[in-house]
CSV table of C-alpha atoms and ligand atoms in Angstrom, one decimal:
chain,number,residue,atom,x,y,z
A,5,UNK,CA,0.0,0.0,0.0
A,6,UNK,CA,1.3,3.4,-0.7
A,7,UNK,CA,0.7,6.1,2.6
A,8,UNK,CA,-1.3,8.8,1.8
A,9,UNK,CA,-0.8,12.3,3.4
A,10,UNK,CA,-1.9,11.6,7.0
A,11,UNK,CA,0.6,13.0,9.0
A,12,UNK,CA,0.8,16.5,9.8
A,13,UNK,CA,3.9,17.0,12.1
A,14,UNK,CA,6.6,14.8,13.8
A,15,UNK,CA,8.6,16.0,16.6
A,16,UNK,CA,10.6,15.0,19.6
A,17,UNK,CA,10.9,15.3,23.7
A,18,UNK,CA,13.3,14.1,26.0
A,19,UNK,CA,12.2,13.2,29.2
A,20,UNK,CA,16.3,14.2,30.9
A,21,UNK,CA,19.6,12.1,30.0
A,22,UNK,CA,20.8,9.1,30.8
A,23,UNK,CA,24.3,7.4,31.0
A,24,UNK,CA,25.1,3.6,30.1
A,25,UNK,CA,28.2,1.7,30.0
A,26,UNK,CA,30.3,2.0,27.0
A,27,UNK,CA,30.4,-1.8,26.3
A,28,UNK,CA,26.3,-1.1,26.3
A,29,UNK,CA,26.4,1.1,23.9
A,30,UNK,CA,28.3,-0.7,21.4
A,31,UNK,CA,29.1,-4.8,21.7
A,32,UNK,CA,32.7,-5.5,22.5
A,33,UNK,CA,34.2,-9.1,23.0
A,34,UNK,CA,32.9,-9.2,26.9
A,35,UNK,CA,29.8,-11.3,27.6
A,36,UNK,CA,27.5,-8.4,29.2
A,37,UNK,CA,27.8,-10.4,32.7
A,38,UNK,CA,31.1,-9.2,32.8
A,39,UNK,CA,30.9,-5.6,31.7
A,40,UNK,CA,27.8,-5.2,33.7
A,41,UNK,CA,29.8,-6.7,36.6
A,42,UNK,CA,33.4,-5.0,36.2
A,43,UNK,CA,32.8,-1.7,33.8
A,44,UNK,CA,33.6,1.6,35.8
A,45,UNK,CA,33.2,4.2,32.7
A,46,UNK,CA,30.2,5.7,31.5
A,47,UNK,CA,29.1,7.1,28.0
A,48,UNK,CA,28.6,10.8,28.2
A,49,UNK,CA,25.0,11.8,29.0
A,50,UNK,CA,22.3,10.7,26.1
A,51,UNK,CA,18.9,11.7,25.5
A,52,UNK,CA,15.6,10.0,26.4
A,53,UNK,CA,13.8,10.3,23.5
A,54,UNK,CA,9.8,9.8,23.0
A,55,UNK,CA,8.7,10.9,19.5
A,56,UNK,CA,5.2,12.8,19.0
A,57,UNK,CA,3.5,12.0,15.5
A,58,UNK,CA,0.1,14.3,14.8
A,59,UNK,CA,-1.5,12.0,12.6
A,60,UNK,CA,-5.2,13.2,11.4
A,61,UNK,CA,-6.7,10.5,13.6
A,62,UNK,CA,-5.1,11.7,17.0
A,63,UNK,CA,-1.5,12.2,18.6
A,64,UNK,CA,0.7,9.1,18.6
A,65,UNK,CA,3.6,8.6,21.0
A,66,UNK,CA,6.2,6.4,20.1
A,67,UNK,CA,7.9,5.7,23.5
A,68,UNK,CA,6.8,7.4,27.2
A,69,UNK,CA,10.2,8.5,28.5
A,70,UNK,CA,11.5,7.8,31.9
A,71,UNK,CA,9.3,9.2,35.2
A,72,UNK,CA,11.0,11.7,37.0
A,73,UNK,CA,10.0,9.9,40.0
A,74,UNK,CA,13.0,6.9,38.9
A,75,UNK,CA,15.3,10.0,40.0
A,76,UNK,CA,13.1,11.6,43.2
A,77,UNK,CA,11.6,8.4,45.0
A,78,UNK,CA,13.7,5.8,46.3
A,79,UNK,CA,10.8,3.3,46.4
A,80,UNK,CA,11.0,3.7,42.3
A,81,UNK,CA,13.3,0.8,42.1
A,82,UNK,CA,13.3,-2.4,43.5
A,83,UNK,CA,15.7,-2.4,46.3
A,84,UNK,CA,18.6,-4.9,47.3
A,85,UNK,CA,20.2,-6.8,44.5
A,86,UNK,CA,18.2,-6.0,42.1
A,87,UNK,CA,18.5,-2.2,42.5
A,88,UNK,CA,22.1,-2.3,42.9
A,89,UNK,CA,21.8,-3.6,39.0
A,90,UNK,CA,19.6,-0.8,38.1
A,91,UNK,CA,22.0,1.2,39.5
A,92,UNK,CA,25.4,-0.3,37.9
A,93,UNK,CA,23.3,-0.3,34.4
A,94,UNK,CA,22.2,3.4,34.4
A,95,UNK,CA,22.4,6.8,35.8
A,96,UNK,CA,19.6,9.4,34.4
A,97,UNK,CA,19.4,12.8,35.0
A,98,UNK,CA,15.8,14.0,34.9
A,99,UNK,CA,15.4,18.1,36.0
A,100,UNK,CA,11.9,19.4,37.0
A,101,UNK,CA,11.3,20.8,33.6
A,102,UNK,CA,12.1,17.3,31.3
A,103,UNK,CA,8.6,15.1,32.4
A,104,UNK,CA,7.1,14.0,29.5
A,105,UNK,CA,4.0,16.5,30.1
A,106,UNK,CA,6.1,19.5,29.9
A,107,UNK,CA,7.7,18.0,27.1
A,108,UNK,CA,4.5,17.8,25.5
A,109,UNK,CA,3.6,21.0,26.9
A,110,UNK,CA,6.5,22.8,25.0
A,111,UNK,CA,5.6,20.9,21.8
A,112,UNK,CA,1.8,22.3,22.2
A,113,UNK,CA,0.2,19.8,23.3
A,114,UNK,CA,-1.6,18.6,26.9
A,115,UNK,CA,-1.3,14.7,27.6
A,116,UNK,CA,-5.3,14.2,27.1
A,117,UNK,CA,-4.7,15.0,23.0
A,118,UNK,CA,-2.7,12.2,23.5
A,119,UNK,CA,-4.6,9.3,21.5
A,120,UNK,CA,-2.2,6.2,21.1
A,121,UNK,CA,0.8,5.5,22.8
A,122,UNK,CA,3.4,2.8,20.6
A,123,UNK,CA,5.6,1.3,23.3
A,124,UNK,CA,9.0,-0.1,21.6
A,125,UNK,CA,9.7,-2.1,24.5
A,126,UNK,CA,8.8,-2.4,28.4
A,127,UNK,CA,12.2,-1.0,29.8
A,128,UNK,CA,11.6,1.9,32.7
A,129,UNK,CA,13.3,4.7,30.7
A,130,UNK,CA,10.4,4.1,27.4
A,131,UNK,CA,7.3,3.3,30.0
A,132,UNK,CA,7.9,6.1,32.5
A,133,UNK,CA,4.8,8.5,31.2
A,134,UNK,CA,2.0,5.5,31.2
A,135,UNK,CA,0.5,6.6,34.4
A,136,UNK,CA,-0.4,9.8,32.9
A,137,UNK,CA,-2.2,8.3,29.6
A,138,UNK,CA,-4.9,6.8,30.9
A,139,UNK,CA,-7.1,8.3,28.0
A,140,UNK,CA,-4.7,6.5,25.3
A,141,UNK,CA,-4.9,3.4,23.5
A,142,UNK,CA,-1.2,1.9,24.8
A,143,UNK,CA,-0.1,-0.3,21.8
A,144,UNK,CA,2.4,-3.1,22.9
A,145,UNK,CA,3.9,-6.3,20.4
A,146,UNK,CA,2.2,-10.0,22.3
A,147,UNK,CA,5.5,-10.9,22.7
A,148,UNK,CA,7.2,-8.2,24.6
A,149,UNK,CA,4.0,-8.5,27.1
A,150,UNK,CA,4.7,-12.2,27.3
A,151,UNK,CA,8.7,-11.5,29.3
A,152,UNK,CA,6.8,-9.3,31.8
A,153,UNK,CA,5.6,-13.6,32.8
A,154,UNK,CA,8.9,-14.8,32.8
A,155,UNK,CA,11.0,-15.6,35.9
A,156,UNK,CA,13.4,-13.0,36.5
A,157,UNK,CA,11.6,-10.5,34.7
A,158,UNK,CA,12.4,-7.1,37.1
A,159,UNK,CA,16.5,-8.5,36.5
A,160,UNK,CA,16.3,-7.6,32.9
A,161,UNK,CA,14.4,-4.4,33.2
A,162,UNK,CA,11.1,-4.6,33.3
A,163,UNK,CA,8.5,-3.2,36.1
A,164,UNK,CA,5.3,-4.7,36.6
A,165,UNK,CA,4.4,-2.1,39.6
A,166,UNK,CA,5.0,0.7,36.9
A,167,UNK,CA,3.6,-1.0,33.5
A,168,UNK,CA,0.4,-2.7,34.4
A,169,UNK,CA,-1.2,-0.3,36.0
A,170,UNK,CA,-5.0,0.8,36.7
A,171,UNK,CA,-7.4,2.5,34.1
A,172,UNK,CA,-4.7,1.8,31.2
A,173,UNK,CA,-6.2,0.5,28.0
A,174,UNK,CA,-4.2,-2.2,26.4
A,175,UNK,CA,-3.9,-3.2,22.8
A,176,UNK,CA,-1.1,-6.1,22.1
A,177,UNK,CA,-0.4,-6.4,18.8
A,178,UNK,CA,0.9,-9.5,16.6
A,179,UNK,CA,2.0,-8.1,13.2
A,180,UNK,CA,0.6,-9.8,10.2
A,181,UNK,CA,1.5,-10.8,7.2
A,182,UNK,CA,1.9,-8.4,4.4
A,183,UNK,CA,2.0,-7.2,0.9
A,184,UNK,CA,3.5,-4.0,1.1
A,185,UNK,CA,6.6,-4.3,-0.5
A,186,UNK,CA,8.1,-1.6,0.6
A,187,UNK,CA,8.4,-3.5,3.4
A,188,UNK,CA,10.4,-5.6,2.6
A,189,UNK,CA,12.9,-7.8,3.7
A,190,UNK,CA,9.9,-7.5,6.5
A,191,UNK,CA,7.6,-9.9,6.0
A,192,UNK,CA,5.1,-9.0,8.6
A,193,UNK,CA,4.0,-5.4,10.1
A,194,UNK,CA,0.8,-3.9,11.7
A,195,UNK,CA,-0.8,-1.1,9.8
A,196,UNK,CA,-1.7,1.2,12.9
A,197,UNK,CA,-4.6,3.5,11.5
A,198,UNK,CA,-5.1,1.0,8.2
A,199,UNK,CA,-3.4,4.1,5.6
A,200,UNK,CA,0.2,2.5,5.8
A,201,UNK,CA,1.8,5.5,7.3
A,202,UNK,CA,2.4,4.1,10.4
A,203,UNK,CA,3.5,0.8,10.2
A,204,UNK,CA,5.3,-1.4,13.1
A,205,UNK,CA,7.4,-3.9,12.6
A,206,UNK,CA,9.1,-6.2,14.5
A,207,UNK,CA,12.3,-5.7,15.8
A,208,UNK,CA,13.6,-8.0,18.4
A,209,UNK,CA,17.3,-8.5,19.8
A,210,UNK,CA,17.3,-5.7,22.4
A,211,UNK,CA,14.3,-7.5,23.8
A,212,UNK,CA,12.4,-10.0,22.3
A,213,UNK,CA,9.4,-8.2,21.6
A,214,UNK,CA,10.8,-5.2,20.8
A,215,UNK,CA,8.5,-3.4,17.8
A,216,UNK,CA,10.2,0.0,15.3
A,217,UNK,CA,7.5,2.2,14.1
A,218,UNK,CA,8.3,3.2,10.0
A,219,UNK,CA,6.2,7.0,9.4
A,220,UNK,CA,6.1,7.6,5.5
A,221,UNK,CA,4.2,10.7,3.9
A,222,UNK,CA,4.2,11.6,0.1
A,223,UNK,CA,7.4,13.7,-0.9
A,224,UNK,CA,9.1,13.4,3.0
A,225,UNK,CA,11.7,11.3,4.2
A,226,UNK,CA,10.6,8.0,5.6
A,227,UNK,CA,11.4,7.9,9.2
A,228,UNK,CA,12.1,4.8,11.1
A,229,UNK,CA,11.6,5.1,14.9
A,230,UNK,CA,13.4,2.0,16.2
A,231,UNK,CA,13.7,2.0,20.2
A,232,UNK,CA,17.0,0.6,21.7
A,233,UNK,CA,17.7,-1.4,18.3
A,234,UNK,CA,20.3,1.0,18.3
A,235,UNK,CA,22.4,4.1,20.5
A,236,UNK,CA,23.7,5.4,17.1
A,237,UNK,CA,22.6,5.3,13.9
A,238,UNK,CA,26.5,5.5,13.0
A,239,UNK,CA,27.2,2.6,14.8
A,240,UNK,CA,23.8,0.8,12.7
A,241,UNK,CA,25.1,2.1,9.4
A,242,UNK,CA,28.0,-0.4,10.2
A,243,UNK,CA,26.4,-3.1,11.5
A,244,UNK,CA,27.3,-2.7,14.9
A,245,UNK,CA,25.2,-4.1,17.6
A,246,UNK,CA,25.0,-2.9,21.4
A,247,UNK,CA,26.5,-4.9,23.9
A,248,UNK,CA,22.9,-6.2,25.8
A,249,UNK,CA,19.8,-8.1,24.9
A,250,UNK,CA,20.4,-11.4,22.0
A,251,UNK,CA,23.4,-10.5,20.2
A,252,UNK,CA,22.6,-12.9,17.0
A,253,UNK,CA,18.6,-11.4,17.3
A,254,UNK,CA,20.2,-8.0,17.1
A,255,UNK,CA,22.6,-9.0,14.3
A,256,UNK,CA,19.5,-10.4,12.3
A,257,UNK,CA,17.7,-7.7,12.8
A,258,UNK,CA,20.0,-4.5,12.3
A,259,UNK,CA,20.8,-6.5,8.7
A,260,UNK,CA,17.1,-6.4,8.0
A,261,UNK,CA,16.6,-2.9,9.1
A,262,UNK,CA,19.4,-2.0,6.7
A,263,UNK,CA,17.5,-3.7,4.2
A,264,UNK,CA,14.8,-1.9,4.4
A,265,UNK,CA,17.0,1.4,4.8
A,266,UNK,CA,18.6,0.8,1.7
A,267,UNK,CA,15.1,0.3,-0.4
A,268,UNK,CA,13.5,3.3,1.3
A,269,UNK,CA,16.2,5.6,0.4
A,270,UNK,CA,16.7,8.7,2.5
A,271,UNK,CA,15.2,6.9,5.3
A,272,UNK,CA,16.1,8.3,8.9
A,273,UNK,CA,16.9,6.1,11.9
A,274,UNK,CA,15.3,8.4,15.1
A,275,UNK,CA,16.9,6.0,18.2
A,276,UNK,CA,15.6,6.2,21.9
A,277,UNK,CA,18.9,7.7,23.0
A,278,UNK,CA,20.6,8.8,20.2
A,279,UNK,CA,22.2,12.2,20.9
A,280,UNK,CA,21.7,13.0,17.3
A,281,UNK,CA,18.1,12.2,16.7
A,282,UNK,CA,16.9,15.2,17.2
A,283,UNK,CA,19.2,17.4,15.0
A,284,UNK,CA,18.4,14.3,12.2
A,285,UNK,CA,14.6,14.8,12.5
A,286,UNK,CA,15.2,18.7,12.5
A,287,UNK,CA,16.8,18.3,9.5
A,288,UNK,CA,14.1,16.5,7.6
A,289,UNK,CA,11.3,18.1,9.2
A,290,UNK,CA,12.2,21.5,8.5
A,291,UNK,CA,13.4,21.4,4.9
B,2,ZN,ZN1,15.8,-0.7,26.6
């Protein structure tokens, strides 16, 4: 299907910074027990990045940010081991002015125009605003819901206490199978408002059910909002994967994503933290 001219503006917030561990941001040969065990460096500060898309069915969020609370409540975390590993992985920076509503608010809009909320994957820093979008549709890939189950679940990331929470209205998605060749190599997407120009696709590695939202519009660049696939779309130009989640899933999947980068031509990659996101999206946005 070719999109027709349903989006009207795309823009970006970030909800503070956040620091990670170098061997995070870009695979090296340690086994991430050992980096997340030994590493005493950190990257230099990185965005948080949610992206605001005004289609002209409602305002769609890909990604929530983190809460400011992660950085103001010690209760946020889980405590004893487990927070110590929160701790070791991260360290975010979130000032009284970066919450996702004044974000929003400085974008012109309130969080009630807010009308569907794409999640790329359940980790704190992407999930933080969900309490507040209670009046969304909060769209989530099966399979990413289906870890929040497994054993071990709050070690790799993911918050129950902050993600399932009351009056939140839940839609998780299994792509289907499609036609669109643009698409391709991806064999399977989900047509979010049924005019192809928002179309997610499955991209797992980082975690398993980790989904990338492609935006196309007549005469613009495509953009291709990807989550934690990636911490630089330098490093993704070369095929170099971050150092946590399923290395060979990540491999698979940045080779596909390439794929499809290099048959969409012009096509920018917007990452969750990627320090130059919002200068690439300014640049196609404004021209
Ligand atoms: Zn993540």
């Amino acid at each position: 299907m070719s999109p027709v001219d349903a989006i009207e503006r795309v823009s970006v917030l970030s909800t503070g910074t956040v620091r990670i561990r170098p061997d995070h941001a870009a695979a090296t040969w340690k086994p991430q027990m050992l980096w997340m065990a030994t590493s005493r460096s950190w990257t230099s500060p990185m965005p948080i990045n949610a992206f605001v898309v005004e289609h002209r069915d409602g305002v769609v969020l890909f990604d929530t940010g983190q809460n400011r609370a992660s950085v103001t409540d010690p209760d946020y975390f889980p405590g004893g081991i487990i927070g110590a590993f929160y701790r070791r992985t991260a360290q975010a920076d979130i000032a009284e002015d970066e919450t996702l509503e004044r974000g929003l608010g400085r974008l012109g809009y309130r969080i009630s125009d807010v009308s569907t909320v794409v999640i790329s994957h359940l980790h704190q820093d992407h999930i933080g605003g969900l309490g507040q979008l209670t009046a969304a549709k909060i769209v989530v890939s099966q399979d990413e819901w289906d870890t929040l189950d497994e054993t071990g679940a709050e070690l790799k990331g993911l918050m129950r206490k902050h993600i399932d929470l009351p009056g939140l209205s839940w839609d998780r998605i299994q792509p289907e199978p499609t036609k669109d060749r643009a698409l391709q190599p991806f064999p399977v997407g989900h047509d979010l408002f049924g005019d192809g120009s928002l179309m997610l696709l499955p991209t797992p590695g980082h975690t398993p059910g980790s989904i990338s939202m492609l935006v196309r519009t007549p005469g613009h660049s495509p953009l291709l909002m990807v989550g934690d696939l990636t911490y630089s779309t330098h490093l993704l130009d070369c095929g170099h994967v971050p150092g946590a989640g399923s290395k060979a899933q990540l491999r698979q999947t940045t080779t596909m994503v390439n794929q499809l980068r290099a048959n969409l031509a012009g096509t920018v990659v917007l990452a969750a933290h990627d320090p130059d996101a919002a200068d690439a999206l300014a640049k196609v946005t404004t021209s």
